[in-house]
Short mmCIF file of C-alpha atoms and ligand atoms in Angstrom, two decimals:
data_model
loop_
_atom_site.label_atom_id
_atom_site.label_comp_id
_atom_site.label_asym_id
_atom_site.label_seq_id
_atom_site.Cartn_x
_atom_site.Cartn_y
_atom_site.Cartn_z
CA MET A 1 16.66 17.32 2.65
CA CYS A 2 14.70 19.30 0.34
CA LYS A 3 14.16 22.99 0.78
CA SER A 4 10.61 22.55 1.71
CA GLY A 5 11.34 19.81 4.05
CA LEU A 6 14.13 21.69 6.04
CA PHE A 7 11.73 24.63 6.26
CA MET A 8 8.91 22.47 7.73
CA ALA A 9 11.54 20.93 10.20
CA LEU A 10 12.44 24.45 11.24
CA ALA A 11 8.69 25.55 11.56
CA LEU A 12 8.02 22.46 13.60
CA SER A 13 10.72 22.87 16.00
CA ALA A 14 9.92 26.56 16.52
CA ALA A 15 6.55 25.39 17.06
CA VAL A 16 7.49 23.00 19.71
CA ALA A 17 9.75 25.70 21.32
CA THR A 18 7.55 28.94 21.03
CA PRO A 19 4.05 28.93 21.49
CA ALA A 20 2.27 31.31 19.40
CA LEU A 21 -0.25 32.25 21.98
CA ALA A 22 -0.14 33.02 25.76
CA GLN A 23 -0.23 29.44 27.35
CA MET A 24 -3.87 28.17 27.48
CA ASP A 25 -4.52 26.27 30.72
CA VAL A 26 -3.86 22.62 30.97
CA GLU A 27 -7.47 21.56 30.42
CA ASP A 28 -7.98 23.43 27.44
CA GLN A 29 -4.68 22.24 25.82
CA ILE A 30 -6.08 18.52 26.60
CA GLU A 31 -9.58 19.10 25.02
CA THR A 32 -8.08 20.90 22.00
CA ARG A 33 -5.44 18.39 20.95
CA GLN A 34 -8.16 15.69 21.55
CA SER A 35 -10.47 17.52 19.18
CA ALA A 36 -7.76 18.21 16.69
CA PHE A 37 -7.05 14.41 16.38
CA THR A 38 -10.52 13.39 16.37
CA PHE A 39 -10.88 15.87 13.55
CA ALA A 40 -7.87 14.51 11.59
CA SER A 41 -9.32 11.03 12.44
CA TRP A 42 -12.82 11.93 10.89
CA ASN A 43 -11.02 13.04 7.61
CA MET A 44 -8.84 9.97 7.58
CA GLY A 45 -12.08 8.03 7.63
CA LYS A 46 -13.27 9.82 4.57
CA ILE A 47 -10.06 8.95 2.48
CA LYS A 48 -10.47 5.53 3.68
CA ALA A 49 -14.09 5.22 2.61
CA GLN A 50 -13.49 6.63 -0.87
CA ALA A 51 -9.75 5.77 -1.77
CA VAL A 52 -9.22 2.58 0.26
CA ASP A 53 -12.38 0.49 0.82
CA GLY A 54 -14.54 2.03 -1.96
CA ASP A 55 -17.45 2.10 0.23
CA VAL A 56 -18.25 5.46 -1.07
CA ALA A 57 -17.86 7.05 -4.53
CA PHE A 58 -14.52 8.77 -5.04
CA ASN A 59 -14.89 12.47 -5.18
CA GLN A 60 -11.53 14.31 -5.75
CA GLN A 61 -12.91 17.60 -4.18
CA GLN A 62 -13.92 15.82 -1.08
CA MET A 63 -10.46 14.09 -0.85
CA LEU A 64 -8.42 17.05 -1.44
CA ALA A 65 -10.91 18.79 1.41
CA ALA A 66 -9.93 16.03 3.70
CA ALA A 67 -6.35 16.05 2.94
CA ASN A 68 -6.16 19.67 3.40
CA SER A 69 -7.87 19.41 6.77
CA ILE A 70 -5.21 16.47 7.93
CA ALA A 71 -2.41 18.73 6.89
CA ALA A 72 -3.86 22.04 8.48
CA VAL A 73 -3.92 19.94 11.95
CA ALA A 74 -0.39 18.73 11.18
CA ASN A 75 0.81 22.23 10.40
CA SER A 76 -1.02 24.01 12.97
CA GLY A 77 1.78 24.06 15.70
CA LEU A 78 0.27 21.30 17.67
CA GLY A 79 3.25 21.46 20.14
CA GLY A 80 1.58 24.33 21.54
CA LEU A 81 -1.19 21.99 23.04
CA PHE A 82 1.51 19.63 24.79
CA GLY A 83 2.68 22.08 27.37
CA PRO A 84 3.99 21.15 30.90
CA GLY A 85 1.78 19.44 33.35
CA THR A 86 -0.46 18.04 30.47
CA ALA A 87 0.36 14.29 30.68
CA LEU A 88 -1.59 11.67 32.39
CA ASP A 89 0.58 11.45 35.46
CA LYS A 90 -0.95 14.84 36.35
CA ASN A 91 -4.33 14.53 34.69
CA GLU A 92 -7.24 11.69 34.52
CA ASN A 93 -8.70 12.99 31.36
CA THR A 94 -5.65 12.38 28.99
CA ARG A 95 -3.76 9.51 27.38
CA LEU A 96 -0.68 11.56 26.99
CA LYS A 97 2.36 9.52 28.58
CA PRO A 98 4.79 11.55 30.66
CA GLU A 99 7.66 10.19 28.51
CA PHE A 100 6.65 12.77 25.90
CA PHE A 101 8.53 15.47 28.04
CA ASP A 102 11.63 12.86 28.51
CA LYS A 103 12.02 12.50 24.92
CA PRO A 104 11.99 15.62 23.11
CA GLU A 105 14.19 14.44 20.07
CA LYS A 106 11.66 11.56 19.57
CA ALA A 107 8.74 13.83 20.04
CA ARG A 108 10.21 16.18 17.28
CA GLU A 109 10.89 13.17 14.95
CA VAL A 110 7.19 11.82 15.14
CA ALA A 111 5.74 15.23 14.67
CA ILE A 112 7.80 15.92 11.58
CA GLY A 113 6.87 12.73 10.37
CA PHE A 114 3.30 13.34 10.49
CA ALA A 115 3.74 16.92 8.93
CA LYS A 116 5.86 15.38 6.11
CA ALA A 117 3.28 12.50 5.44
CA ALA A 118 0.26 14.88 5.70
CA ASN A 119 1.83 17.51 3.37
CA LYS A 120 2.61 14.66 0.92
CA LEU A 121 -1.08 13.45 1.26
CA GLN A 122 -2.13 16.84 0.39
CA GLU A 123 -0.09 16.92 -2.94
CA VAL A 124 -1.20 13.51 -3.81
CA ALA A 125 -4.92 14.48 -3.19
CA SER A 126 -4.68 17.18 -5.63
CA THR A 127 -3.63 14.94 -8.43
CA GLY A 128 -6.95 13.01 -8.21
CA ASP A 129 -5.03 9.66 -8.39
CA LYS A 130 -6.80 7.10 -6.22
CA ALA A 131 -4.21 4.39 -6.05
CA ALA A 132 -1.62 7.09 -4.96
CA LEU A 133 -3.90 8.41 -2.48
CA ALA A 134 -4.55 5.00 -0.79
CA ALA A 135 -0.83 4.46 -0.65
CA GLN A 136 -0.22 7.89 0.91
CA PHE A 137 -2.99 7.30 3.25
CA SER A 138 -1.33 4.27 4.60
CA GLU A 139 1.84 6.41 5.18
CA VAL A 140 -0.12 8.94 6.97
CA GLY A 141 -1.46 6.35 9.03
CA LYS A 142 1.72 4.97 10.06
CA SER A 143 2.90 8.45 11.20
CA CYS A 144 -0.17 8.59 13.39
CA LYS A 145 0.75 5.09 14.81
CA ALA A 146 4.33 5.93 15.10
CA CYS A 147 3.49 8.64 17.90
CA HIS A 148 0.62 6.70 19.37
CA ASP A 149 3.05 3.98 19.98
CA ALA A 150 5.54 6.16 21.54
CA PHE A 151 3.42 8.61 23.61
CA ARG A 152 -0.39 7.73 23.70
CA ALA A 153 -1.41 5.28 26.52
CA GLU A 154 -3.88 2.68 26.00
C1 HEC B 201 2.72 13.77 17.59
C2 HEC B 201 1.89 12.57 18.28
C3 HEC B 201 0.66 12.23 17.49
C4 HEC B 201 0.24 12.14 16.05
C5 HEC B 201 1.21 12.57 15.02
C6 HEC B 201 -1.05 11.74 16.09
N1 HEC B 201 -1.56 11.47 17.12
FE1 HEC B 201 -3.45 10.98 17.72
N2 HEC B 201 -3.16 11.21 19.72
C7 HEC B 201 -2.01 11.57 20.27
C8 HEC B 201 -1.99 11.53 21.78
C9 HEC B 201 -0.79 11.97 22.61
C10 HEC B 201 -3.30 11.45 21.80
C11 HEC B 201 -4.05 11.69 23.33
C12 HEC B 201 -4.44 12.77 23.62
C13 HEC B 201 -4.84 13.11 25.05
O1 HEC B 201 -5.60 12.42 25.57
O2 HEC B 201 -4.48 14.28 25.58
C14 HEC B 201 -4.02 11.10 20.92
C15 HEC B 201 -5.28 10.92 20.61
C16 HEC B 201 -5.82 10.62 19.44
C17 HEC B 201 -7.26 10.28 19.45
C18 HEC B 201 -8.35 10.31 20.60
C19 HEC B 201 -8.80 11.74 20.76
C20 HEC B 201 -9.73 11.78 22.08
O3 HEC B 201 -10.64 12.28 21.99
O4 HEC B 201 -9.19 11.12 23.10
C21 HEC B 201 -7.62 10.01 17.97
C22 HEC B 201 -9.08 9.37 17.26
C23 HEC B 201 -6.28 10.00 17.21
N3 HEC B 201 -5.17 10.51 18.35
C24 HEC B 201 -6.24 9.85 16.05
C25 HEC B 201 -5.03 10.43 15.26
C26 HEC B 201 -4.87 10.17 13.79
C27 HEC B 201 -5.83 9.69 13.05
C28 HEC B 201 -3.64 10.72 13.52
C29 HEC B 201 -3.02 10.88 12.21
C30 HEC B 201 -3.68 11.33 11.16
C31 HEC B 201 -2.82 11.02 14.76
N4 HEC B 201 -3.82 10.61 15.69
C32 HEC B 201 -1.75 11.31 15.01
C33 HEC B 201 -0.56 11.66 19.50
C34 HEC B 201 -0.60 11.59 18.07
#
């Protein structure tokens, strides 16, 4: 593992283990993580439109801003929004499966996969290479799906 990869893995596992703030209440954690994913998704949509579908003219600055935003979500310490009691067995307004809490290794794996893919997206966006950005967009999409398949209910 490269040095930055190792650092990231450590940063993420620390983020999962130790909240940066006093714990938010369950409702706020759920709403905040849903907003974070919606925001990431909005930014993924911009990259899809410009780099993948070509519906919108390619603009490197906009692509970099979108990639930065996705990476910011991935690196924000999202683990702090997945506290105990925030799964769907105890709440009606979430799709987080209770399995999330039984499979911490899997949770860490998908979180690290997302962060790695998002950080690479940022790197690629800064080069302005449209084809490479489209390819990395697809990798990020796979990392979203890996977590959804494991932990998000239909
Ligand atoms: C670490 C796991 C994980 C990763 C990575 C992840 N998601 Fe999600 N996503 C979830 C979970 C869990 C929910 C359900 C959250 C809830 O309802 O509390 C969710 C919900 C969503 C939602 C619905 C939000 C809402 O308002 O209910 C969207 C949209 C979404 N994700 C998009 C994405 C995109 C796009 C990516 C990648 C850029 C991504 N997600 C990466 C786990 C993940």
